[in-house]
Short mmCIF file of C-alpha atoms and ligand atoms in Angstrom, two decimals:
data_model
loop_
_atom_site.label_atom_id
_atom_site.label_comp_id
_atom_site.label_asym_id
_atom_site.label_seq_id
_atom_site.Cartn_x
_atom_site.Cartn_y
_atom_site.Cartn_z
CA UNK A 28 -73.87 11.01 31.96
CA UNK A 29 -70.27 12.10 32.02
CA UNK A 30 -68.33 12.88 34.50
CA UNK A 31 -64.72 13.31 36.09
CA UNK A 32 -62.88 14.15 38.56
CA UNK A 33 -61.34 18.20 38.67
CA UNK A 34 -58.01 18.03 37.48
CA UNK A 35 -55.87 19.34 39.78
CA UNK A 36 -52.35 21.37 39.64
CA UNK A 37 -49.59 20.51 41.70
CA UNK A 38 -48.55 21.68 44.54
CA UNK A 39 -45.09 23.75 43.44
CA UNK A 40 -47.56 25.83 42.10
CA UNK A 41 -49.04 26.60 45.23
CA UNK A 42 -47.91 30.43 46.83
CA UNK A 43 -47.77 31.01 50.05
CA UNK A 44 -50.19 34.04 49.47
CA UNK A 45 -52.78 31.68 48.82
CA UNK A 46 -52.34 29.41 51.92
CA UNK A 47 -55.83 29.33 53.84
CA UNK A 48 -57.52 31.81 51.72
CA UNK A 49 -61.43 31.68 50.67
CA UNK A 50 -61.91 28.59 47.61
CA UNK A 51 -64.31 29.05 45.08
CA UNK A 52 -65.78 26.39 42.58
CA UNK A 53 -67.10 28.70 39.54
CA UNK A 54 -69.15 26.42 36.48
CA UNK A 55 -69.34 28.26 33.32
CA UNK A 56 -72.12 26.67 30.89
CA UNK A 57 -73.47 27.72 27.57
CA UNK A 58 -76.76 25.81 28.76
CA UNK A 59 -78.28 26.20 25.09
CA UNK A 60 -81.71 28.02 24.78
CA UNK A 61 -84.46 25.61 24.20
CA UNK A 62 -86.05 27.91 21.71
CA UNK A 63 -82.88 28.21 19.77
CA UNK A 64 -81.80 24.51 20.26
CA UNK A 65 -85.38 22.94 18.79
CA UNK A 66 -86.22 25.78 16.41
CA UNK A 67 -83.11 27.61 15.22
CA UNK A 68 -79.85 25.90 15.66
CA UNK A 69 -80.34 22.91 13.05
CA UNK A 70 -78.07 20.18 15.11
CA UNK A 71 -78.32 17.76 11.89
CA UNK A 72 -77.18 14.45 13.67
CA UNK A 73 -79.12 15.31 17.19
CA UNK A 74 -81.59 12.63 18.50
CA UNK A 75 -85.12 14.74 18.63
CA UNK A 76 -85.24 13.31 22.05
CA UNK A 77 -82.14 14.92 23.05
CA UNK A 78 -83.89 18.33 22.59
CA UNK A 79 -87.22 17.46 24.54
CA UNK A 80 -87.87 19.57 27.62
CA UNK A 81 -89.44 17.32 30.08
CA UNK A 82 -86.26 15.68 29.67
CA UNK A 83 -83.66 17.94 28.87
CA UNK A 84 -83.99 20.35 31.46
CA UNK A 85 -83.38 17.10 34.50
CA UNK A 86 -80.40 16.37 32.48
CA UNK A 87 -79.36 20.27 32.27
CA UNK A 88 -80.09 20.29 36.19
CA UNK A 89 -77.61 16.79 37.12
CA UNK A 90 -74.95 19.05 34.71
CA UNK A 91 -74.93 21.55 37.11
CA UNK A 92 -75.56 20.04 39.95
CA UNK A 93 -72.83 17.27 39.72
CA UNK A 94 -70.12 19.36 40.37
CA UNK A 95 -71.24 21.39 43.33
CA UNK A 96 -69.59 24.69 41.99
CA UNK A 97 -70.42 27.63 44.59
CA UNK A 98 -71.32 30.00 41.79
CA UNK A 99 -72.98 29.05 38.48
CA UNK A 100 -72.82 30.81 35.63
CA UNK A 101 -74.90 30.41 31.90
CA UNK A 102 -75.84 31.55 29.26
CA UNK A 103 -78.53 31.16 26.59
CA UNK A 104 -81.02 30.61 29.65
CA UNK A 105 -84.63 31.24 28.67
CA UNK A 106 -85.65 28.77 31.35
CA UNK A 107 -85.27 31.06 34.61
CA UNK A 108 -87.05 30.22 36.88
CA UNK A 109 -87.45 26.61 36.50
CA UNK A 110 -83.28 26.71 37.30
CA UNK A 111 -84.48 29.43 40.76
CA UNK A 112 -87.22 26.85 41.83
CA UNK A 113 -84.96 23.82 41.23
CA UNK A 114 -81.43 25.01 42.70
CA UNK A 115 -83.14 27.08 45.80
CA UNK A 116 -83.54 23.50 47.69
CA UNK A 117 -79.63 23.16 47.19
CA UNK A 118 -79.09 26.47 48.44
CA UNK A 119 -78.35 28.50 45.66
CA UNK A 120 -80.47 31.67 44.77
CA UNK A 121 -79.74 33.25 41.36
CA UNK A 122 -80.15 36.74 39.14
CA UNK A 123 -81.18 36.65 35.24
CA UNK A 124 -80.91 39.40 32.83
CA UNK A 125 -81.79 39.19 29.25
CA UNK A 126 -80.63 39.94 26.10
CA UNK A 127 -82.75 43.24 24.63
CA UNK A 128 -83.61 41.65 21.79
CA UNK A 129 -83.52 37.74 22.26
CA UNK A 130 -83.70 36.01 18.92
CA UNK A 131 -85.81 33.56 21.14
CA UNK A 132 -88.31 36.22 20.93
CA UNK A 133 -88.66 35.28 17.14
CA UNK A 134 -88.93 31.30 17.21
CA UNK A 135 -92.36 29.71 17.62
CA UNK A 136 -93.03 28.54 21.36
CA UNK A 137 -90.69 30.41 22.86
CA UNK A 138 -90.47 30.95 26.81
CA UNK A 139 -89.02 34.42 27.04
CA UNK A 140 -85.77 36.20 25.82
CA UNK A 141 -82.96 34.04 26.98
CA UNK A 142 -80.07 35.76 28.70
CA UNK A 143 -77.11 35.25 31.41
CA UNK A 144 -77.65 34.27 34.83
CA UNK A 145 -75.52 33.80 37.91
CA UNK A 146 -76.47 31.13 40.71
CA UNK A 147 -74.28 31.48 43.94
CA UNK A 148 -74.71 29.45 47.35
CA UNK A 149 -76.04 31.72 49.90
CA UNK A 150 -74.86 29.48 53.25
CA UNK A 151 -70.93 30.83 51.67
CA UNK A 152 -71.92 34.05 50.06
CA UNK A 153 -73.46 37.30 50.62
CA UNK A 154 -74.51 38.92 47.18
CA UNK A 155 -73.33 42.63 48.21
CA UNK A 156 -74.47 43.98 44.86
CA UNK A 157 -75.64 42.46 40.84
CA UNK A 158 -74.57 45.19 38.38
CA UNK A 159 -76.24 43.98 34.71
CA UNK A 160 -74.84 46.02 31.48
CA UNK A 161 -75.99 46.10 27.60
CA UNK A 162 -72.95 45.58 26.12
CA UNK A 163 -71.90 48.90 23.91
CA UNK A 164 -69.66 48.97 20.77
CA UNK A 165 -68.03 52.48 20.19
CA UNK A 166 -70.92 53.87 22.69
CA UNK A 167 -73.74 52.21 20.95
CA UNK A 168 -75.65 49.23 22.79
CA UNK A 169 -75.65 45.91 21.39
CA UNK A 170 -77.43 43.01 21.90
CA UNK A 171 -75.27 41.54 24.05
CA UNK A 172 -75.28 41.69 28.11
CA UNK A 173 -72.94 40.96 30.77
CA UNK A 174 -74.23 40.15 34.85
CA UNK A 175 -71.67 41.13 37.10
CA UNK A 176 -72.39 39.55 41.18
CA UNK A 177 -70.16 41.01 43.76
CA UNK A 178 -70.02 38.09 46.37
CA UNK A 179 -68.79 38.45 50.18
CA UNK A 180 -67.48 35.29 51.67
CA UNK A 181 -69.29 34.65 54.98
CA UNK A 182 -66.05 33.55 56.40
CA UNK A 183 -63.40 35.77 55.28
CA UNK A 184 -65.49 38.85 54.42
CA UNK A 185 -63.33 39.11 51.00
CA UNK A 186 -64.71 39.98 47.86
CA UNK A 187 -64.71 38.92 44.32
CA UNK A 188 -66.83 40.01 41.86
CA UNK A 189 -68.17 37.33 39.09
CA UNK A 190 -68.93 38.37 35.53
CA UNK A 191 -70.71 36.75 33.07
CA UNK A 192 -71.37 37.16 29.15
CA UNK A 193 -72.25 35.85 25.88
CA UNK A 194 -70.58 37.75 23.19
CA UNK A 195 -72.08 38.28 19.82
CA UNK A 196 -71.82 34.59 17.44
CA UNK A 197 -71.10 34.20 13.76
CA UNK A 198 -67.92 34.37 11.69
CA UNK A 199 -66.50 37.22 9.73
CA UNK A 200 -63.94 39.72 10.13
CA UNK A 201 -66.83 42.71 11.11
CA UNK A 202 -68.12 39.88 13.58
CA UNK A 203 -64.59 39.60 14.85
CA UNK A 204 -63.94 43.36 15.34
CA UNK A 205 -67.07 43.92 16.97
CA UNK A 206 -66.17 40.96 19.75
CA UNK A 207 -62.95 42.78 20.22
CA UNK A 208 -65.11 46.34 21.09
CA UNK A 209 -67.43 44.27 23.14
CA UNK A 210 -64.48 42.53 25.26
CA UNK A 211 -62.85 46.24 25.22
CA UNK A 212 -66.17 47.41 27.19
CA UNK A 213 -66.32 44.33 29.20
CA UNK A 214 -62.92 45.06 30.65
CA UNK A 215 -63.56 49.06 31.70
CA UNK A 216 -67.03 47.44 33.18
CA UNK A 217 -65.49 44.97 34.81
CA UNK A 218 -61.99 47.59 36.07
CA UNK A 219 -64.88 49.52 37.72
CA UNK A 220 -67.01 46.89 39.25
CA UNK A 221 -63.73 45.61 41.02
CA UNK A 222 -62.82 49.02 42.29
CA UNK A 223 -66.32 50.31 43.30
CA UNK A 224 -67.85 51.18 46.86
CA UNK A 225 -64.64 49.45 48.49
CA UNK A 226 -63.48 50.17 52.20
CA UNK A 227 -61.48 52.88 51.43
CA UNK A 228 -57.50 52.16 51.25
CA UNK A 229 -58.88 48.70 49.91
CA UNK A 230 -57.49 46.90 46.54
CA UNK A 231 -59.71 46.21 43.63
CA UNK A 232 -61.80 43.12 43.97
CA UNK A 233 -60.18 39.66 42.50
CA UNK A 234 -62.05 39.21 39.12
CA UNK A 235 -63.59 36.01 37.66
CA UNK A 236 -64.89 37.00 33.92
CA UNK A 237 -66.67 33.86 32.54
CA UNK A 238 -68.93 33.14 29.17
CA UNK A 239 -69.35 31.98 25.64
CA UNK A 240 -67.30 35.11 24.10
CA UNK A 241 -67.83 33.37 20.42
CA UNK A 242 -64.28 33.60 19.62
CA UNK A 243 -61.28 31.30 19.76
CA UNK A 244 -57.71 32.34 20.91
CA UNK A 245 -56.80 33.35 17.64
CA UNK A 246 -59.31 36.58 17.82
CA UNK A 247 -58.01 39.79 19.04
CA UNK A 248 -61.08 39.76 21.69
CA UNK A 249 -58.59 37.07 23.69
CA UNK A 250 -55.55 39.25 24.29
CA UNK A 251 -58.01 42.13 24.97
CA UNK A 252 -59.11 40.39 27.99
CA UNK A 253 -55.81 38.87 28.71
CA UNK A 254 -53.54 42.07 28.29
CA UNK A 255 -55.10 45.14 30.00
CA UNK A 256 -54.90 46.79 34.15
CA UNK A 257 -56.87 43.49 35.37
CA UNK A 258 -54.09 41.30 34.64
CA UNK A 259 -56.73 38.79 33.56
CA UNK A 260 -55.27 34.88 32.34
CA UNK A 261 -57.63 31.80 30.83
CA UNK A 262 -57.64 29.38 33.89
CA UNK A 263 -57.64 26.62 30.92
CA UNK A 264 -54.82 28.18 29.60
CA UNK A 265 -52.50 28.00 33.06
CA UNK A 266 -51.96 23.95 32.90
CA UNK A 267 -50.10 23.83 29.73
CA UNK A 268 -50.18 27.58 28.28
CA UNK A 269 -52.81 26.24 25.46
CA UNK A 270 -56.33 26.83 25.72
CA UNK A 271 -58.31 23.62 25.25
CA UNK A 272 -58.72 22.20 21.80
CA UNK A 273 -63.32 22.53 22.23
CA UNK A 274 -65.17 23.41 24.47
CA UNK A 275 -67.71 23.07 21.87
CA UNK A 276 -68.53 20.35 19.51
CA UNK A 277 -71.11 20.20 17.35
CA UNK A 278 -72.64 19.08 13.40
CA UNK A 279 -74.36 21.34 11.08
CA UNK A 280 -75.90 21.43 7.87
CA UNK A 281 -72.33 22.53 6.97
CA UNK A 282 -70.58 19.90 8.75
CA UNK A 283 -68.34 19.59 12.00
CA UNK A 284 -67.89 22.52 14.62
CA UNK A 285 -64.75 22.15 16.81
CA UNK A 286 -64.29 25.14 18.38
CA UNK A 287 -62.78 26.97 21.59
CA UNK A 288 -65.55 29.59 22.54
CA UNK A 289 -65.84 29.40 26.29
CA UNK A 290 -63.27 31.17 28.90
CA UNK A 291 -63.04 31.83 32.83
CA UNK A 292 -60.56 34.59 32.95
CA UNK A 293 -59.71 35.35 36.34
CA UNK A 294 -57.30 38.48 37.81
CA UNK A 295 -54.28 36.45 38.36
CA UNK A 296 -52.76 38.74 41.29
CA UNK A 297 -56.23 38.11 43.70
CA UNK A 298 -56.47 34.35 42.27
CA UNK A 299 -55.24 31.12 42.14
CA UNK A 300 -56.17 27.87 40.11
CA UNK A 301 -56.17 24.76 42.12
CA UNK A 302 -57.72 22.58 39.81
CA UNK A 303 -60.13 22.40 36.49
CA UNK A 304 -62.88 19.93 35.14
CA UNK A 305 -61.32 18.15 32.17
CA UNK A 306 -63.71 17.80 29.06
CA UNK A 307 -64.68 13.81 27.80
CA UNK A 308 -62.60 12.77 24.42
CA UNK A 309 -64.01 12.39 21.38
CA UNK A 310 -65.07 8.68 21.84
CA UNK A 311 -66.87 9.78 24.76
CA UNK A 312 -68.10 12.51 22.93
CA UNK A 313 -70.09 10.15 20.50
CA UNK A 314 -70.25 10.05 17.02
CA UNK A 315 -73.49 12.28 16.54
CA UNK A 316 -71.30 14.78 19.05
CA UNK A 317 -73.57 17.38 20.58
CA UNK A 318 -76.02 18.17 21.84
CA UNK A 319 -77.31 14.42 22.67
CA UNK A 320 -78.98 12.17 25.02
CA UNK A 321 -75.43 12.15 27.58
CA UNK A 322 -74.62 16.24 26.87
CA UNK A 323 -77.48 18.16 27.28
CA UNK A 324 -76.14 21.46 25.31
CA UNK A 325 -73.63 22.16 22.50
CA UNK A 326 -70.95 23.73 24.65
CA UNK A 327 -69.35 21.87 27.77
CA UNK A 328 -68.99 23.19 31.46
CA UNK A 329 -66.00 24.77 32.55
CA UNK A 330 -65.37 24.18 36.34
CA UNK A 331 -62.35 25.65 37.94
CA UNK A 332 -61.05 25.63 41.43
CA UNK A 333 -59.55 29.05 42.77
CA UNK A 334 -58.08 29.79 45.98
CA UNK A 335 -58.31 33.93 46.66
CA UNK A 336 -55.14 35.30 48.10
CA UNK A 337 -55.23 35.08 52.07
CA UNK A 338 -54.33 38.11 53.43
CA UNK A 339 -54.62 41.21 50.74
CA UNK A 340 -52.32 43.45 51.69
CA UNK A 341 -53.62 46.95 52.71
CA UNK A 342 -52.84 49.85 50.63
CA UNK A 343 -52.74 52.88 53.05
P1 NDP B 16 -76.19 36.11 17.93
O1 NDP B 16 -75.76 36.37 16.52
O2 NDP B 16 -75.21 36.39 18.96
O3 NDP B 16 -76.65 34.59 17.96
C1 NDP B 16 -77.91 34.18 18.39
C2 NDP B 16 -77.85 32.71 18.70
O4 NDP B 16 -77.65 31.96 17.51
C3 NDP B 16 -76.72 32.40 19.64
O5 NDP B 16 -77.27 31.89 20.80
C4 NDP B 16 -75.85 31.46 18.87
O6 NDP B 16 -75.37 30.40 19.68
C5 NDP B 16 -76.72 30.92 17.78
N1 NDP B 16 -75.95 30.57 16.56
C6 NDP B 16 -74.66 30.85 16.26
N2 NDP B 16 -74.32 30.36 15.07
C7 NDP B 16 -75.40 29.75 14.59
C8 NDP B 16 -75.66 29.04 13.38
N3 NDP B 16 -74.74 28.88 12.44
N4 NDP B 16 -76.89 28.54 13.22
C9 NDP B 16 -77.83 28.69 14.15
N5 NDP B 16 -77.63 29.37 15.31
C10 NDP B 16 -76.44 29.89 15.53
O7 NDP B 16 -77.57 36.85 18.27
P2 NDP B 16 -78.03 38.34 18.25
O8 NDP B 16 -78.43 38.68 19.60
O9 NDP B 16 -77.09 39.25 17.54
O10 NDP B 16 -79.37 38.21 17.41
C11 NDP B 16 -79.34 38.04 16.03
C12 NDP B 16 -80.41 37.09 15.62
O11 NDP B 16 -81.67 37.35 16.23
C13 NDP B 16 -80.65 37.21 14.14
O12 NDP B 16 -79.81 36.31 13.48
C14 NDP B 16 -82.11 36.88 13.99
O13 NDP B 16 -82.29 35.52 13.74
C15 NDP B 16 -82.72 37.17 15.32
N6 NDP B 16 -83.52 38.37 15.23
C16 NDP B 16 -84.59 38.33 14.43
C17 NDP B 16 -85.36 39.44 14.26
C18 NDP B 16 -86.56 39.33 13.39
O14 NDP B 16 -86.92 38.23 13.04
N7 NDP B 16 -87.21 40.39 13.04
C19 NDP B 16 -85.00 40.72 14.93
C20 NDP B 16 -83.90 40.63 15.78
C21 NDP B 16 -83.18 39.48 15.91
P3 NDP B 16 -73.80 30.32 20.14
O15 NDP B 16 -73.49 31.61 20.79
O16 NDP B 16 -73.82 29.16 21.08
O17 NDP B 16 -73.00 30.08 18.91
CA1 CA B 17 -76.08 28.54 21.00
#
C-alpha cells in the first residue's frame, strides 16, 4: 500500500511561541461505509474484491495505523467496534456517534447507522469531555452530526478540543446553501466547546475542525469556516495558499470524480503546522482510481503535524 513520508514546512516558519509546546498528529479519513460502498455507491471500475470485508477492513486498519496519528478521526464508520477492539492494543480508545437517520439503515446487510468517530491515544491524552451534536439548519436538525473530544495533554495539561463531521453530499445550489448553514452551526458549536468549563481567566481552547464537509473551496461553506471569531485556516491550504487539487478520486456511472471535499481547519492563533501527509499522484493512483485493492476508501487521509503554542498567555 501507499505510503510517504509527512511533508514538512521549514523552519522560518517556525515561531518562537511554538518552541517546546505539546505536538499532535491528527488523521482525518472518510473511511467509506461498507454498506454504502458495496450496495449504494456504484464505484463502476472497482475490483469486487476491493470492497470485501474480511479484507477491506485489515487494509482500512494498516491506513490508519501507518501513520501513528495521536487522534483519529472518520467518517462513514458503520464498523465501530471492530476499529475499538482493533486500535485498543495500540493504545487508542475511541467515541462513535451516528447519523439519525443513516442511509446504511436502508441497504441490505447493513451493520448499523454509520457515523463519525474520534480515536485518541490515551498514554498522551486525557479525554476531559466528548460533546456529540445533530447538526441544525436555521434551528431544524439535519441528518448530519459533528463529535467534538476535548483532549488534555498528560504532559502539558493544555487543551484542544477536536471536531469532527461529515456534511451533507450531493450537488446543487440548495445542497450548497444548506452546507453553508451547517458549517455556520458548526462554528458557534465549536466557539463554545473551545470556551466552555475553562479555568477561569483561561483562553479558548486551540481548535482542530476535521471531516468530509462535501464541498470544495469554491463553496461559501469554506470561507464560513475560514472567516469567523475562531480564526480557523485549511492546514492544506498553509504550504502554498491552495487547497489540494483531490482528496477524493473516484469513477461513476457518470464518469470521473476529482474533487477537494476533505479539510483539517485548525485555530491558527493556538496552532501550528509542522508538517502534512502528501497524497500519491495519479499514476500511483491507478487507472481504475478508487476505491481499490491499494486504497481502501474513496477519499484519502489527511495527516497533519501541529505544534500547540507553548506558553498561552494568561488573560487576567
Ligand atoms: P447524504 O446525502 O449526505 O449522503 C449519503 C451518502 O451517500 C454519503 O455517505 C455520500 O458519500 C454518498 N454519496 C454521495 N454522492 C453519491 C452518489 N452520487 N452516489 C452514491 N452515493 C453517494 O446522506 P443523508 O444523510 O442526507 O441521507 C440521504 C440518503 O439516505 C437518501 O439519499 C436515501 O438514499 C437514504 N434514505 C433513505 C430512506 C428510505 O429509503 N426511506 C430514508 C432516509 C434516507 P460522500 O459523503 O463520501 O460523498
Ligand atoms: Ca461516501
Amino acid at each position: 500500500s501507499w505510503s510517504q513520508p509527512l511533508q514538512s514546512k521549514s523552519n522560518e516558519d517556525q515561531n518562537a511561541d511554538f518552541q517546546g509546546g505539546e505536538k499532535i498528529r491528527v488523521l482525518q479519513w472518510n473511511a467509506l461505509s461498507q454498506a454504502l460502498g458495496t450496495k449504494n455507491d456504484n464505484f463502476v471500475k472497482c475490483p469486487p474484491e476491493a470492497l470485501e470485508w474480511k479484507t477491506r477492513r485489515f487494509r482500512m486498519l494498516e491506513e490508519i495505523v501507518l501513520h501513528d496519528a495521536d487522534v483519529i478521526c472518520l467518517q462513514e464508520v458503520d464498523h465501530f467496534r471492530f476499529f475499538l477492539k482493533s486500535l485498543a492494543p495500540l493504545g487508542y480508545h475511541g467515541h462513535f456517534f451516528p447519523k439519525p437517520d443513516s442511509p446504511c439503515l436502508y441497504l441490505p446487510e447493513n451493520t448499523g447507522p454509520d457515523g463519525c468517530a474520534i480515536f485518541y491515544k490515551t498514554k498522551k491524552f486525557d479525554l476531559t469531555k466528548v460533546h456529540n451534536r445533530v447538526i441544525e439548519v436555521w434551528h431544524v436538525e439535519s441528518n448530519q452530526v459533528v463529535m467534538c473530544t476535548t483532549l488534555r495533554s498528560r504532559t502539558t495539561g493544555q487543551e484542544v478540543c477536536v471536531a469532527t463531521t461529515h456534511l451533507k453530499a450531493r450537488n446543487g445550489a440548495l445542497l450548497s446553501t444548506l452546507r453553508n448553514e451547517q458549517g455556520k452551526d458548526l462554528i458557534e458549536f465549536m466557539a463554545s466547546e473551545s470556551r466552555s468549563c475553562g479555568p477561569a481567566g483561561s483562553l479558548p481552547r486551540a481548535v482542530i475542525c476535521c471531516g468530509d464537509f462535501n464541498a470544495e473551496p469554491t463553496e461559501p461553506v469554506y470561507q464560513t469556516m475560514t472567516e469567523n471569531d475562531l480564526k480557523l485556516q485549511s492546514a492544506y491550504a498553509t504550504i502554498d495558499g491552495n487547497e489540494p487539487k483531490y482528496t477524493t478520486w473516484k469513477i461513476r456511472e457518470d464518469g470521473e470524480h476529482i474533487q477537494t471535499l476533505d479539510y483539517m481547519f485548525y485555530s491558527e492563533d493556538q496552532l501550528q503546522v509542522n508538517g502534512l501527509l502528501d497524497f500519491p499522484d495519479g499514476e500511483a493512483i491507478g487507472q481504475n482510481r478508487l476505491p481499490s485493492t491499494a486504497f481502501a476508501s474513496d477519499h484519502f487521509s489527511l495527516v497533519v503535524d501541529f505544534t500547540m503554542k507553548a506558553h498561552p498567555k494568561k488573560r487576567f
